[in-house]
PDB file of C-alpha atoms in Angstrom:
ATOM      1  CA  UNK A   1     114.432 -85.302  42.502  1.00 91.00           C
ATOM      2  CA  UNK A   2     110.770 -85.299  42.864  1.00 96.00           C
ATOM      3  CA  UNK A   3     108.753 -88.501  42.106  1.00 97.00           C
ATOM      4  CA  UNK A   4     105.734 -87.576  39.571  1.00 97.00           C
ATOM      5  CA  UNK A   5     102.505 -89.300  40.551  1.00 98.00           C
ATOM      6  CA  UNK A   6      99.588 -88.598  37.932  1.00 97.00           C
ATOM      7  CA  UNK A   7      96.420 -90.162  39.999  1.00 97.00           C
ATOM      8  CA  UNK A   8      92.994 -90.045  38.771  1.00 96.00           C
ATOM      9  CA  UNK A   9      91.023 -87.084  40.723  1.00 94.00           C
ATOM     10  CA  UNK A  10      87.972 -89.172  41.149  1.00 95.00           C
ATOM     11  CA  UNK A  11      88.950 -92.913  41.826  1.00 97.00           C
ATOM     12  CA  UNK A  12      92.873 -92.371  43.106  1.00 97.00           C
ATOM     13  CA  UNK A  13      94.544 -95.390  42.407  1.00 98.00           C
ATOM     14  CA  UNK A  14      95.378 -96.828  45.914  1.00 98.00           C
ATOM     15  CA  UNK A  15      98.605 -97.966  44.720  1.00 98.00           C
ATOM     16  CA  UNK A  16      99.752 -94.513  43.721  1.00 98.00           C
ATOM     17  CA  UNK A  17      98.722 -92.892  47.700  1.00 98.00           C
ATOM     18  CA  UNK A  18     100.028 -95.992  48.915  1.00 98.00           C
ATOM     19  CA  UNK A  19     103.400 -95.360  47.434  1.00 98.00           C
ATOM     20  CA  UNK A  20     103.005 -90.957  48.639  1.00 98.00           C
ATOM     21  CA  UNK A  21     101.912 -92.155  52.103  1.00 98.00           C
ATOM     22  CA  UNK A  22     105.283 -94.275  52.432  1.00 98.00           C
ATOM     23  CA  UNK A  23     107.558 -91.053  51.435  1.00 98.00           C
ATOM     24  CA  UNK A  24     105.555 -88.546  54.128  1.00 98.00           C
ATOM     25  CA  UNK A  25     106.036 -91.725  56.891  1.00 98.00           C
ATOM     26  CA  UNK A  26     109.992 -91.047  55.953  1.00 97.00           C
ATOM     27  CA  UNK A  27     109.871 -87.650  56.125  1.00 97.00           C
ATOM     28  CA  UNK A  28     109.241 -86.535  52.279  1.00 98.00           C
ATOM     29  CA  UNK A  29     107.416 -83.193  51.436  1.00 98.00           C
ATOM     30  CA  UNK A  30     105.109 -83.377  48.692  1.00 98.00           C
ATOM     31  CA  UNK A  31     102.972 -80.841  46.757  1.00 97.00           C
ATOM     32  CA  UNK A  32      99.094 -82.080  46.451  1.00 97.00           C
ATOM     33  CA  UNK A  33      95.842 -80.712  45.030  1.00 96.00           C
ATOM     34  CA  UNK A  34      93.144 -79.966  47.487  1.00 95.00           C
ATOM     35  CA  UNK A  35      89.621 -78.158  46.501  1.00 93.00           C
ATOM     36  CA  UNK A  36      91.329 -74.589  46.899  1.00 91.00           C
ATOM     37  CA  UNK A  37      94.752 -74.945  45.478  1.00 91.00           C
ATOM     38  CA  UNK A  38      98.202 -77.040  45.467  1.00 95.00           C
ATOM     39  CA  UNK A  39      99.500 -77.523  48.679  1.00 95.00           C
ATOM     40  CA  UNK A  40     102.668 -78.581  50.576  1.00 97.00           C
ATOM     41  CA  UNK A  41     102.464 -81.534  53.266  1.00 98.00           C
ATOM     42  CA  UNK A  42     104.628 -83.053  55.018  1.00 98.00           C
ATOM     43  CA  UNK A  43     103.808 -85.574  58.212  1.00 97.00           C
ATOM     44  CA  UNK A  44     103.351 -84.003  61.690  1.00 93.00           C
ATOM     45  CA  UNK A  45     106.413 -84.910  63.087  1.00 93.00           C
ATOM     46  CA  UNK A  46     108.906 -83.895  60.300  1.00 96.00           C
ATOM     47  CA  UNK A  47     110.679 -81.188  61.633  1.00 94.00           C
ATOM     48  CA  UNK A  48     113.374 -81.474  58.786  1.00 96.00           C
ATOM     49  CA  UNK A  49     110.085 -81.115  56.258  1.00 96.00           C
ATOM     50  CA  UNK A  50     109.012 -77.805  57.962  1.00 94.00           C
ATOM     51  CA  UNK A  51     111.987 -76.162  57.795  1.00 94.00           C
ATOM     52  CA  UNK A  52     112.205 -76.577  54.180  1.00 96.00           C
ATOM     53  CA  UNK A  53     108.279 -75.446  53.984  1.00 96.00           C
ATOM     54  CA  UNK A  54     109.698 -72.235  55.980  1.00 94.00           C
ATOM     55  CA  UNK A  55     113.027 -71.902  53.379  1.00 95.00           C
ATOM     56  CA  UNK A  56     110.724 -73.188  50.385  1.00 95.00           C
ATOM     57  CA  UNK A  57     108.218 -69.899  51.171  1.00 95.00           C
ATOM     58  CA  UNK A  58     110.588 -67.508  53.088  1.00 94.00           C
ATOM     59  CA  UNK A  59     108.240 -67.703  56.152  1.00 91.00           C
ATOM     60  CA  UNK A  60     108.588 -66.606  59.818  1.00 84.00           C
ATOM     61  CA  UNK A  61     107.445 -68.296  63.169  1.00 77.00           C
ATOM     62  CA  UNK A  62     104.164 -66.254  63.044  1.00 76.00           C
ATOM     63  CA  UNK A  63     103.081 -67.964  60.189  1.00 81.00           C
ATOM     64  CA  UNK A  64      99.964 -70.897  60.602  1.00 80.00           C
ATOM     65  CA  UNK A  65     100.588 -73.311  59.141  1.00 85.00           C
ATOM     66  CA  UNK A  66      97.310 -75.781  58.284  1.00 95.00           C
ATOM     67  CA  UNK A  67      96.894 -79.285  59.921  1.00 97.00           C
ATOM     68  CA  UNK A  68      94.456 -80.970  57.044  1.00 98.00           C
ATOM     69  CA  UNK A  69      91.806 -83.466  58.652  1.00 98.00           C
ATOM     70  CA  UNK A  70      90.470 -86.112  57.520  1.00 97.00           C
ATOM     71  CA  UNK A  71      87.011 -85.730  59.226  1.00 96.00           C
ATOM     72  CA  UNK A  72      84.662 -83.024  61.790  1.00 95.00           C
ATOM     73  CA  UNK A  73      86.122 -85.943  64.248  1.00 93.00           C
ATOM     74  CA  UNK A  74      90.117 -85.495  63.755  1.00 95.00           C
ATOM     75  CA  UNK A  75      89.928 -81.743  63.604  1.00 96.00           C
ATOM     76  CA  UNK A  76      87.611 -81.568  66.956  1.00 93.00           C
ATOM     77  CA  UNK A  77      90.993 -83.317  68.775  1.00 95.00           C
ATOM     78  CA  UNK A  78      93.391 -80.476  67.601  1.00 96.00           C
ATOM     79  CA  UNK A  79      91.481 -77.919  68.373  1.00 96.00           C
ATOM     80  CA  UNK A  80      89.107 -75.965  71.148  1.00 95.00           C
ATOM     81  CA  UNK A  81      85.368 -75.421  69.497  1.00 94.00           C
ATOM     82  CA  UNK A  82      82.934 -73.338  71.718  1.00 92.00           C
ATOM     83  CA  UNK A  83      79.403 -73.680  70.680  1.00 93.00           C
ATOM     84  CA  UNK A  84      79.232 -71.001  67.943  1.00 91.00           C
ATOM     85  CA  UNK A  85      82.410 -72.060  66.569  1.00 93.00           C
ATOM     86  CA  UNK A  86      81.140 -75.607  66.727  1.00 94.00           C
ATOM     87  CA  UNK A  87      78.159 -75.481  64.147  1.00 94.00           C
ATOM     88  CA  UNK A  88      79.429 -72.465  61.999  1.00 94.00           C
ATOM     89  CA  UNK A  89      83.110 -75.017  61.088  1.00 95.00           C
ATOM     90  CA  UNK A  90      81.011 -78.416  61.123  1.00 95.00           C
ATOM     91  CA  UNK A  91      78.476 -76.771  58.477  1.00 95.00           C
ATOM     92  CA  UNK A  92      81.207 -75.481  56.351  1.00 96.00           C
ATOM     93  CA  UNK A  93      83.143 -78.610  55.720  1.00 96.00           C
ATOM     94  CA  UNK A  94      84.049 -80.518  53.963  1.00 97.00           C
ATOM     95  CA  UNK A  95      85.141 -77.537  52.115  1.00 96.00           C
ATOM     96  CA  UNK A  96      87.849 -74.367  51.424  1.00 96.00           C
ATOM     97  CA  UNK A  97      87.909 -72.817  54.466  1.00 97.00           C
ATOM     98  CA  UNK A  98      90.682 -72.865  56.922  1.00 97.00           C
ATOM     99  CA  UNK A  99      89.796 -71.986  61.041  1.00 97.00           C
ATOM    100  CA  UNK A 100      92.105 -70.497  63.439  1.00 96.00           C
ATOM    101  CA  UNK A 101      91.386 -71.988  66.425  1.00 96.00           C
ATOM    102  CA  UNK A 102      93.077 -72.596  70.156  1.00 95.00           C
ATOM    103  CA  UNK A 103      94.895 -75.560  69.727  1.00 95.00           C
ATOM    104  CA  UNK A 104      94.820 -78.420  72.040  1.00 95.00           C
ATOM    105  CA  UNK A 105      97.075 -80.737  73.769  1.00 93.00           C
ATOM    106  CA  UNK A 106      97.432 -82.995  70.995  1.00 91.00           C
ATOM    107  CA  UNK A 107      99.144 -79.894  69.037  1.00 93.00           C
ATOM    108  CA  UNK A 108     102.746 -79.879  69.264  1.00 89.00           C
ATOM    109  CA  UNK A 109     104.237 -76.404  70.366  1.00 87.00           C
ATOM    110  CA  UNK A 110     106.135 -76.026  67.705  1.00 86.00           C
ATOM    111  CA  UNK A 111     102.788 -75.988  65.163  1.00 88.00           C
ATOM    112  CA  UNK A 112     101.182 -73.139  67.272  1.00 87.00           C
ATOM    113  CA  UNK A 113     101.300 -69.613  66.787  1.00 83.00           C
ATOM    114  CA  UNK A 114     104.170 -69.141  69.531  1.00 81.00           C
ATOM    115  CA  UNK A 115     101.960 -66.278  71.116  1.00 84.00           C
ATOM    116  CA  UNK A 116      98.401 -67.023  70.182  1.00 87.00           C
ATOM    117  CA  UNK A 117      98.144 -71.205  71.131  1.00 91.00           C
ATOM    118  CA  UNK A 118      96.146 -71.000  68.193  1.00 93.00           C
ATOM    119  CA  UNK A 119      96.576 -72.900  64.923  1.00 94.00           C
ATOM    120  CA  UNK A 120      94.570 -73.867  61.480  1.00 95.00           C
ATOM    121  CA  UNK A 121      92.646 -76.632  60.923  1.00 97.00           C
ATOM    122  CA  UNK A 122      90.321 -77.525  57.852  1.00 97.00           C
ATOM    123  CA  UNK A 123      88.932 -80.563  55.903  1.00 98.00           C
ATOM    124  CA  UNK A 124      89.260 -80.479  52.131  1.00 97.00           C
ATOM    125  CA  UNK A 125      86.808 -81.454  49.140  1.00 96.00           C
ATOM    126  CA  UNK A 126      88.648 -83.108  47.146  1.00 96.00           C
ATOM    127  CA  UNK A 127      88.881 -87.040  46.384  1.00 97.00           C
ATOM    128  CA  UNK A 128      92.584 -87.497  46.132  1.00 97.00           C
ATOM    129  CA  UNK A 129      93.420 -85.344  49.494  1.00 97.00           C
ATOM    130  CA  UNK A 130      90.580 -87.420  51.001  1.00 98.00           C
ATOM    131  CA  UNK A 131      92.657 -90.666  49.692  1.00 98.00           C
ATOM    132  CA  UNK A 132      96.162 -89.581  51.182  1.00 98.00           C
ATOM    133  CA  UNK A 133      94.692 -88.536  55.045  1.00 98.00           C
ATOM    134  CA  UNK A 134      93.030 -91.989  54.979  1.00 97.00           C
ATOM    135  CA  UNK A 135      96.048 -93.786  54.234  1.00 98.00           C
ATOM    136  CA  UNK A 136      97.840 -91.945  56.063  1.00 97.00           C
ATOM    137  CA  UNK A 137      95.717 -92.374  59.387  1.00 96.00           C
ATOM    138  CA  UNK A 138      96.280 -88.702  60.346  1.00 96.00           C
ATOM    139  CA  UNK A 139      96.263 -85.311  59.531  1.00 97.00           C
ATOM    140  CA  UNK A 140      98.644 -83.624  57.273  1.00 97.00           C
ATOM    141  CA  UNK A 141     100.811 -80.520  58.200  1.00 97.00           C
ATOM    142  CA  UNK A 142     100.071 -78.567  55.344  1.00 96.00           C
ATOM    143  CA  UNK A 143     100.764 -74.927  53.391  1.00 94.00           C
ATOM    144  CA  UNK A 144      99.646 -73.378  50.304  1.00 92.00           C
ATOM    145  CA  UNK A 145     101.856 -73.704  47.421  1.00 93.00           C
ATOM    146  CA  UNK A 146     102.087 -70.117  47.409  1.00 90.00           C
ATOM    147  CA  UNK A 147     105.975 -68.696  46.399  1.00 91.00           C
ATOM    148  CA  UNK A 148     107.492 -65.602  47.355  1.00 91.00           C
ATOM    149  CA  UNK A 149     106.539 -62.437  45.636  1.00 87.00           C
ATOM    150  CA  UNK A 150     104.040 -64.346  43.606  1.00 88.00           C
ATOM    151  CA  UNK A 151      99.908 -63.707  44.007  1.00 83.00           C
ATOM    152  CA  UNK A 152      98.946 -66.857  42.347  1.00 84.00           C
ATOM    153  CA  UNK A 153      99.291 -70.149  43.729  1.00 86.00           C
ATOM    154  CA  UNK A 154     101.020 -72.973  41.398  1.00 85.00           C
ATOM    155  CA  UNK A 155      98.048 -74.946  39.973  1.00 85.00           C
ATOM    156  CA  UNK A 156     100.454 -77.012  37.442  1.00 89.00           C
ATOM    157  CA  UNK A 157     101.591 -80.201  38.528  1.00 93.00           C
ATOM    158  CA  UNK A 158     104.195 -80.526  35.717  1.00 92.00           C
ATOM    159  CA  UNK A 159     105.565 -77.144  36.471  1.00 92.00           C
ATOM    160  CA  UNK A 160     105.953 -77.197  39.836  1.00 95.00           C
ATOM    161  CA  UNK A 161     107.638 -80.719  39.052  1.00 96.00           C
ATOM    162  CA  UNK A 162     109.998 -78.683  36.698  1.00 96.00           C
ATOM    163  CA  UNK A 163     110.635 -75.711  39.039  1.00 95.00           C
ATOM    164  CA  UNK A 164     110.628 -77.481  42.299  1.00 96.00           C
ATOM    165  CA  UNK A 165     112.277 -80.730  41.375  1.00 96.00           C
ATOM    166  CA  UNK A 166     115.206 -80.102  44.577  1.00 95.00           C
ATOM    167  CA  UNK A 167     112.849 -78.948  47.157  1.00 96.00           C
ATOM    168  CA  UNK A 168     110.248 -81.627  46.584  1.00 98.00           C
ATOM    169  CA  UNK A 169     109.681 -85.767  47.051  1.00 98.00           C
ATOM    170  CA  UNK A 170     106.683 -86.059  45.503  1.00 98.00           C
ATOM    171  CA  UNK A 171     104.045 -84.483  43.270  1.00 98.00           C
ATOM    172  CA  UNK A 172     100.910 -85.684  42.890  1.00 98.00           C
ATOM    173  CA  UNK A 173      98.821 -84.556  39.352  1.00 97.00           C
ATOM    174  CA  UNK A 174      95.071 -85.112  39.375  1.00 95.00           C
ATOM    175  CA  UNK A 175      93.933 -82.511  36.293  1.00 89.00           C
ATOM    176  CA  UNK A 176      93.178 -79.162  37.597  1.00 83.00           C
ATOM    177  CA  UNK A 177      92.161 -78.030  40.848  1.00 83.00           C
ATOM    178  CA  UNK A 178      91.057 -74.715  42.212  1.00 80.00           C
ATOM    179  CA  UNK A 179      93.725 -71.651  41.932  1.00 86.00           C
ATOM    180  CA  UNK A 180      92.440 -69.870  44.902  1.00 90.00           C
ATOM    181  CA  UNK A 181      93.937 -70.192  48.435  1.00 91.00           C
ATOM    182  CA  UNK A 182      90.987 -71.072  51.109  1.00 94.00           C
ATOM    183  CA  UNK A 183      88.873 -68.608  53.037  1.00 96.00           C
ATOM    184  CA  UNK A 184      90.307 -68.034  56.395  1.00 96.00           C
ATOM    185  CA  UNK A 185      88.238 -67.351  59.599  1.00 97.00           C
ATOM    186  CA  UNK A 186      89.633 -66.694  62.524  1.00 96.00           C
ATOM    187  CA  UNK A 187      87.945 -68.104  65.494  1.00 95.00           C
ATOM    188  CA  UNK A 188      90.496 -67.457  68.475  1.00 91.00           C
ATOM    189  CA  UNK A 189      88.850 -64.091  69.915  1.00 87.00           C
ATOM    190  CA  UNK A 190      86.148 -64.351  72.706  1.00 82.00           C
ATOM    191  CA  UNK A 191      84.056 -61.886  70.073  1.00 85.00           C
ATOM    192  CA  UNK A 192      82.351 -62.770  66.690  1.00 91.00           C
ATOM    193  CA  UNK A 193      84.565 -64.906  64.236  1.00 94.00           C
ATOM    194  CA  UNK A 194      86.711 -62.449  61.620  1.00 95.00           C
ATOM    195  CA  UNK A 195      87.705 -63.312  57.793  1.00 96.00           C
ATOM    196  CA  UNK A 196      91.244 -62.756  57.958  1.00 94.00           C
ATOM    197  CA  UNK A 197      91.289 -63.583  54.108  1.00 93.00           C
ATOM    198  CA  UNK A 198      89.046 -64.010  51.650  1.00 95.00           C
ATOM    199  CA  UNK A 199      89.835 -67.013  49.458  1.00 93.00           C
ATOM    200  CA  UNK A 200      88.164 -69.736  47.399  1.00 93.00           C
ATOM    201  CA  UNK A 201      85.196 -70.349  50.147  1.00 94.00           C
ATOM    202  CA  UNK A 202      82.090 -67.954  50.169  1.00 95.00           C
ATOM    203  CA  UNK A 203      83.179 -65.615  52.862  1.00 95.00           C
ATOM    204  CA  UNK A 204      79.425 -64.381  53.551  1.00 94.00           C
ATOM    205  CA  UNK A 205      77.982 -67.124  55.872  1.00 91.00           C
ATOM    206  CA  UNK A 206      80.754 -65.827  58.734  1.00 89.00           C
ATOM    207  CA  UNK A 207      80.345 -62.041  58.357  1.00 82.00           C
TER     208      UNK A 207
END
């Protein structure tokens, strides 16, 4: 059964992410707003937590899943950032985009695209997020809350309490957030950068 956190969206109280933080360090999965949509996290090393993300969604090894930074700082050690690449992701966040990117070393294999070595990256807008990946001290394997055969993400925390009560740990409610999935841009080709899906971020600055 899911735990039901309803935390301020401006001032989280630290108790409350204190208490989220402790069930992703034990390998919970939780659903949390971010300035797009809800999301799905889960720490970086929970391999039980992704496999329920992959059951949870019905996805295959191809999908990317999204590590969440904190800061420009955190993402730039996950992933490779030539020049171009460099100012056109540091101007756009904080924000709801999400880059494909080479990943790096500090990636896990299992977290890449198996063929591409690539894998997304992005740092949210939004207050309560910001809370969690502070507490947490690093980034957050992530994936829109985004169900099979469905167009819309969830953007109810008390439903997707109520539907998702088995599959989750935690929810976290802080009033509405955004009920678009991000922008993605795909920066992995040696040509110009490509939106490989146009989301809640202005898709005009990469195109």
């Amino acid at each position: 059964m899911a735990r039901y956190y309803d935390v301020h969206p401006v001032d989280p109280q630290p108790r409350a992410i204190a208490q989220v933080v402790d069930l992703l360090r034990h390998d919970g999965l939780i659903a949390y707003p971010t300035d797009s949509c809800y999301a799905l996290g889960i720490q970086l090393g929970n391999r039980d937590g992704l496999e329920r993300i992959k059951k949870l969604r019905r996805l295959d090894n191809k999908h990317h899943f999204t590590l969440v930074c904190r800061d420009f700082a955190q993402l730039g050690q996950l992933v490779q950032l030539n020049n171009t690449a460099f100012r056109a992701v540091k101007a756009a966040t904080p924000g709801p985009y999400t880059f494909i990117l080479p990943a790096t070393s500090e990636v896990p294999k299992r977290l890449m695209h198996p063929k591409k070595r690539t894998v997304g990256v992005r740092i949210p807008d939004h207050r309560v997020a910001q809370a969690l990946l502070e507490e947490l001290g690093e980034p957050l394997l992530s994936s829109t809350l985004l169900m099979p055969d469905t167009d819309m993400p969830m953007t109810d925390g008390w439903q997707i309490k109520d539907d998702l009560d088995q599959w989750l740990d935690a929810v976290i409610d802080s009033g509405e957030c955004g009920s678009e999935p991000t922008t993605v841009v795909d920066f992995s080709s040696d040509g110009p950068p490509v939106v490989a899906r146009v989301g809640a971020g202005d898709p005009s600055r990469f195109e």
